[in-house]
XYZ file of N, CA, C and O in Angstrom:
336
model
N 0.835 -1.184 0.000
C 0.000 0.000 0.000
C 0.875 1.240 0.000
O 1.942 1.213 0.613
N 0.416 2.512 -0.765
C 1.057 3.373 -0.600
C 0.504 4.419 0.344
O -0.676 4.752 0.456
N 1.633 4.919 1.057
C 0.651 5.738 2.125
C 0.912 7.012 1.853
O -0.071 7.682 2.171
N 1.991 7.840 1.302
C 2.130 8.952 0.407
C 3.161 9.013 -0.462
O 3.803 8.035 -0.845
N 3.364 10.288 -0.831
C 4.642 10.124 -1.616
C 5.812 9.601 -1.885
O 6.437 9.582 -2.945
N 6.172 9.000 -0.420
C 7.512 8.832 -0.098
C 7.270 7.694 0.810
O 8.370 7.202 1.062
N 6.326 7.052 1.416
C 6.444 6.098 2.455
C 5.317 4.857 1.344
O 4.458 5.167 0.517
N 5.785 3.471 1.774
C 4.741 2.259 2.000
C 4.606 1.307 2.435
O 5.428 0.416 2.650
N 3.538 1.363 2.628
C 3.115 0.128 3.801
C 3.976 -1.784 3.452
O 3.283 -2.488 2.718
N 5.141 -2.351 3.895
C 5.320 -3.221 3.306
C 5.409 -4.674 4.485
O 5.911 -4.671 5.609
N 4.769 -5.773 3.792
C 4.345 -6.781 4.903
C 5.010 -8.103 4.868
O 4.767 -7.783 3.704
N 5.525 -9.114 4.922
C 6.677 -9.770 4.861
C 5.897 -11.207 4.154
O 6.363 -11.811 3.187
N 4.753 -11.542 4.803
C 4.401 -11.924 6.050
C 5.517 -12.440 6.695
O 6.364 -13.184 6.201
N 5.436 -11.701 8.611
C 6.635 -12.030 9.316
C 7.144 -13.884 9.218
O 8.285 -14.322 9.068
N 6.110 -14.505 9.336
C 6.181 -15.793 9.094
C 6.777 -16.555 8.688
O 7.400 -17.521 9.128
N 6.537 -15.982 7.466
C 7.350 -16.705 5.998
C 8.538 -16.092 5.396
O 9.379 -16.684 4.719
N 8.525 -14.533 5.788
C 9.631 -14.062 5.439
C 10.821 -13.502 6.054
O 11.979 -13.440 5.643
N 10.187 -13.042 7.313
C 10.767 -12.775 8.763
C 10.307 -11.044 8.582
O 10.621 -10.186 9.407
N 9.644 -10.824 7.539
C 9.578 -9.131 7.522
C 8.264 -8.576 7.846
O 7.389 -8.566 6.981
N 8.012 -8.026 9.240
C 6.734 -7.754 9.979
C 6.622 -5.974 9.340
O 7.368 -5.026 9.096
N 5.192 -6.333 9.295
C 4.311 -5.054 9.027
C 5.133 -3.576 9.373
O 5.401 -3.217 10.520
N 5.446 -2.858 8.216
C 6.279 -1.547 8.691
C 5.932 -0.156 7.420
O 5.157 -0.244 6.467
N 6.431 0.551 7.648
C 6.223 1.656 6.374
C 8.013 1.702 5.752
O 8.942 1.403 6.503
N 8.143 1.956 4.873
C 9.049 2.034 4.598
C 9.544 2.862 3.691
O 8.804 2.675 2.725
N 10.418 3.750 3.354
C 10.697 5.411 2.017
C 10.819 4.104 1.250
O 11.065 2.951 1.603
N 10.495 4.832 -0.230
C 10.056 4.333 -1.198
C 12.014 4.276 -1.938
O 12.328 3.593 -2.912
N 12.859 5.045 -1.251
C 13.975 5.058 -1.691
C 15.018 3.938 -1.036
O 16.220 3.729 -1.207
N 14.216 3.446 -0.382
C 15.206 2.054 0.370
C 14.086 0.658 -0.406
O 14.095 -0.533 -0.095
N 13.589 1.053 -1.007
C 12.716 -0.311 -1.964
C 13.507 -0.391 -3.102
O 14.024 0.620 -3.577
N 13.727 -2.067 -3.837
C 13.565 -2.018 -4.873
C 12.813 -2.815 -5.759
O 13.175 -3.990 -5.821
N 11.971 -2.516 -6.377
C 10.623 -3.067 -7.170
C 11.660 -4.841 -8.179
O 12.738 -4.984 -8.755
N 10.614 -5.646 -7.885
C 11.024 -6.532 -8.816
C 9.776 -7.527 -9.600
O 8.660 -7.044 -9.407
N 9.760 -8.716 -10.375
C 8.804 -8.431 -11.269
C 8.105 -9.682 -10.441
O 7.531 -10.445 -11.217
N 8.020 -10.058 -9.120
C 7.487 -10.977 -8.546
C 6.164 -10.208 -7.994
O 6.218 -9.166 -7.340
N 4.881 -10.933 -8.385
C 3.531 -10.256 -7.717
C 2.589 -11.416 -7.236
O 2.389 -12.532 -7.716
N 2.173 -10.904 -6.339
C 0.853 -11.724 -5.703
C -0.116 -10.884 -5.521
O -0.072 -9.751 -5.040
N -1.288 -11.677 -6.058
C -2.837 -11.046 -6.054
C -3.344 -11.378 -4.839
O -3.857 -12.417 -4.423
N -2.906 -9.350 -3.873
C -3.858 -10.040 -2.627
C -4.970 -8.989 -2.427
O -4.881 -8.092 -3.266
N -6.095 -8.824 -1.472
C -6.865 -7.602 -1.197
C -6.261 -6.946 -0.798
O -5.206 -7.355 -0.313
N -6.576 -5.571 -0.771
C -5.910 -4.122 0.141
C -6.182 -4.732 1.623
O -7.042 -5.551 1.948
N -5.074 -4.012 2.532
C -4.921 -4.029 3.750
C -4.873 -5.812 4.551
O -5.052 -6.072 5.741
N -4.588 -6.750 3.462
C -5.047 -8.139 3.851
C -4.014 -8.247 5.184
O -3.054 -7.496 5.355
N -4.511 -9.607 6.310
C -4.287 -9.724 7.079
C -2.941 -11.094 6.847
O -2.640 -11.728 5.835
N -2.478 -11.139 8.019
C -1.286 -12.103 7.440
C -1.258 -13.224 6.989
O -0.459 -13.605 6.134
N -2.618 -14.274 7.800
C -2.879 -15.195 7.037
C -3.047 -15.423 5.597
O -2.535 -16.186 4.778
N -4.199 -14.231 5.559
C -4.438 -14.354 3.744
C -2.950 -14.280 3.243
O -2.656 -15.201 2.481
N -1.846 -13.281 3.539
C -0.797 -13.187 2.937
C -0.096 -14.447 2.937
O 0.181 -14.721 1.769
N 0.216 -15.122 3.543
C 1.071 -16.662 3.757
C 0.447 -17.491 3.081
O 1.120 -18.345 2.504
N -0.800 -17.506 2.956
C -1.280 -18.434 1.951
C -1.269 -17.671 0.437
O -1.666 -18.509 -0.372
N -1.042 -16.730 -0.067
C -0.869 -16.071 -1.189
C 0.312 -16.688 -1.525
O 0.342 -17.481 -2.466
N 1.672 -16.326 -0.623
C 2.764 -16.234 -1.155
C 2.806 -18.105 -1.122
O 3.390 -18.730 -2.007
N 2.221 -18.668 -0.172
C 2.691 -19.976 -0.659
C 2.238 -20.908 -1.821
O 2.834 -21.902 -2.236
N 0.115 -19.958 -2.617
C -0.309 -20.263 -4.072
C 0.935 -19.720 -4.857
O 1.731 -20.509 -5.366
N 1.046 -18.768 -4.920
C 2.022 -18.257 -5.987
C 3.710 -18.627 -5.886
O 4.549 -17.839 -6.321
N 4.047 -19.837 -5.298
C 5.345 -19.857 -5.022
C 6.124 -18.575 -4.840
O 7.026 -18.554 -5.677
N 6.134 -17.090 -3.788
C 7.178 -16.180 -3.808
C 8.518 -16.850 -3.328
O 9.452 -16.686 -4.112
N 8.633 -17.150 -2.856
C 9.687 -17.772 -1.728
C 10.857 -18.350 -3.223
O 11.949 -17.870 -3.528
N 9.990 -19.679 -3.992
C 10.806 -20.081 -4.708
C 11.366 -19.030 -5.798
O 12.524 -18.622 -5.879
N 10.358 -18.718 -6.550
C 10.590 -17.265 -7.490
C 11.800 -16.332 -7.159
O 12.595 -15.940 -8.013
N 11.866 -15.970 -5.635
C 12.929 -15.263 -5.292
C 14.396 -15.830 -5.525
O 15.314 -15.452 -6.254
N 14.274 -16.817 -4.681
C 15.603 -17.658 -4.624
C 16.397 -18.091 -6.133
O 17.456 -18.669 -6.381
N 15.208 -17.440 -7.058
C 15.455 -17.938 -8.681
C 15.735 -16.891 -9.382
O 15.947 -16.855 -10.594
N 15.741 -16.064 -8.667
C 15.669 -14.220 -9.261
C 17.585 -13.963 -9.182
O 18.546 -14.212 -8.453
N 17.284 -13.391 -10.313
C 19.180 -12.784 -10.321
C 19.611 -11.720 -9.070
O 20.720 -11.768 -8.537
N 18.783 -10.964 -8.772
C 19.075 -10.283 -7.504
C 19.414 -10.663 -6.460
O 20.375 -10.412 -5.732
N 18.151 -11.618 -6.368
C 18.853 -12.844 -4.958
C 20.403 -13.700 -4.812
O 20.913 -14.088 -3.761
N 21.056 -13.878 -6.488
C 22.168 -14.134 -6.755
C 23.018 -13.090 -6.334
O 24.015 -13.226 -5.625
N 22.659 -12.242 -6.717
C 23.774 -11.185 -6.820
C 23.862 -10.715 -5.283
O 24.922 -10.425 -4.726
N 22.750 -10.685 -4.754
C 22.848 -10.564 -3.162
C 23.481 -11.729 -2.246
O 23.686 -11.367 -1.087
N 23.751 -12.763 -2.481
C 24.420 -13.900 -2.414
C 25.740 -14.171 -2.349
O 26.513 -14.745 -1.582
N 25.788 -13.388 -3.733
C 27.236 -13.140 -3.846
C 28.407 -12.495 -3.420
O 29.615 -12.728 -3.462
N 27.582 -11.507 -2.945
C 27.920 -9.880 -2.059
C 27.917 -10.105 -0.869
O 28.583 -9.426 -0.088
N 27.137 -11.144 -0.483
C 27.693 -11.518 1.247
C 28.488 -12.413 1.136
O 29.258 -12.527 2.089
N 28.620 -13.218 0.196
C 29.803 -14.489 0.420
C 31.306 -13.620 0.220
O 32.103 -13.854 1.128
N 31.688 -12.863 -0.614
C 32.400 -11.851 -0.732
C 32.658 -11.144 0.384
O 33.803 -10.704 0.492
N 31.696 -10.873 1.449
C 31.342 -9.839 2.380
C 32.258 -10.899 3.206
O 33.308 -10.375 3.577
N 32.126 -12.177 3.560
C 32.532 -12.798 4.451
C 33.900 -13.237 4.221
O 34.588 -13.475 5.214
N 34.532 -13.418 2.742
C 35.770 -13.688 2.712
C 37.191 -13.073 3.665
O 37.032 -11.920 4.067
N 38.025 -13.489 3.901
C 39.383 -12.888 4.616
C 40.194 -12.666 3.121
O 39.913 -13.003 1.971
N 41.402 -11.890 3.759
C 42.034 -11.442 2.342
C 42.772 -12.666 1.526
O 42.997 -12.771 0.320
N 43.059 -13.527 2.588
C 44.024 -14.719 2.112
C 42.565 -15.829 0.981
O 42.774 -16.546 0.003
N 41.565 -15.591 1.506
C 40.740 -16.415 0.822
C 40.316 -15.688 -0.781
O 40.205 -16.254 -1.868
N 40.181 -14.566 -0.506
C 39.811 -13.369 -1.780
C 40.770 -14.199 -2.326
O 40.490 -15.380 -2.531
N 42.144 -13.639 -2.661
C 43.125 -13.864 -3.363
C 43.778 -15.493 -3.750
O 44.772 -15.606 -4.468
């Protein structure tokens, strides 16, 4: 949901994703082409059962971003002797 210009409402479900109900600037989002058809303001259940009709979970883990974010912490965790 958008709540104005700059903030939106974004919901995880905490459950399934670990990301509980928050607002968030629209400049720390980044949009990707994964969607689920849910009602406005739905409650978390409906959401957990959305994301688990529409496989999100797998979709993600299949998404190049999720790679590339992957990659950037395994990197993140290397020592210099291992980099090289």
């Amino acid at each position: 949901n958008v709540i104005n210009g700059n903030l939106a409402l974004v919901d995880g479900p905490q459950n399934v994703t670990g990301v509980h109900r928050q607002k968030i600037n629209f400049k720390r989002l980044t949009l990707t082409d994964i969607k689920v058809k849910i009602p406005l303001n739905a409650r978390q259940k409906t959401l957990a059962k959305a994301f688990e009709e529409e496989k999100v979970i797998d979709a993600w883990n299949a998404s190049p971003m999720k790679r590339k974010m992957d990659k950037a912490e395994k990197r993140a965790s290397l020592t210099d002797f291992e980099r090289f």
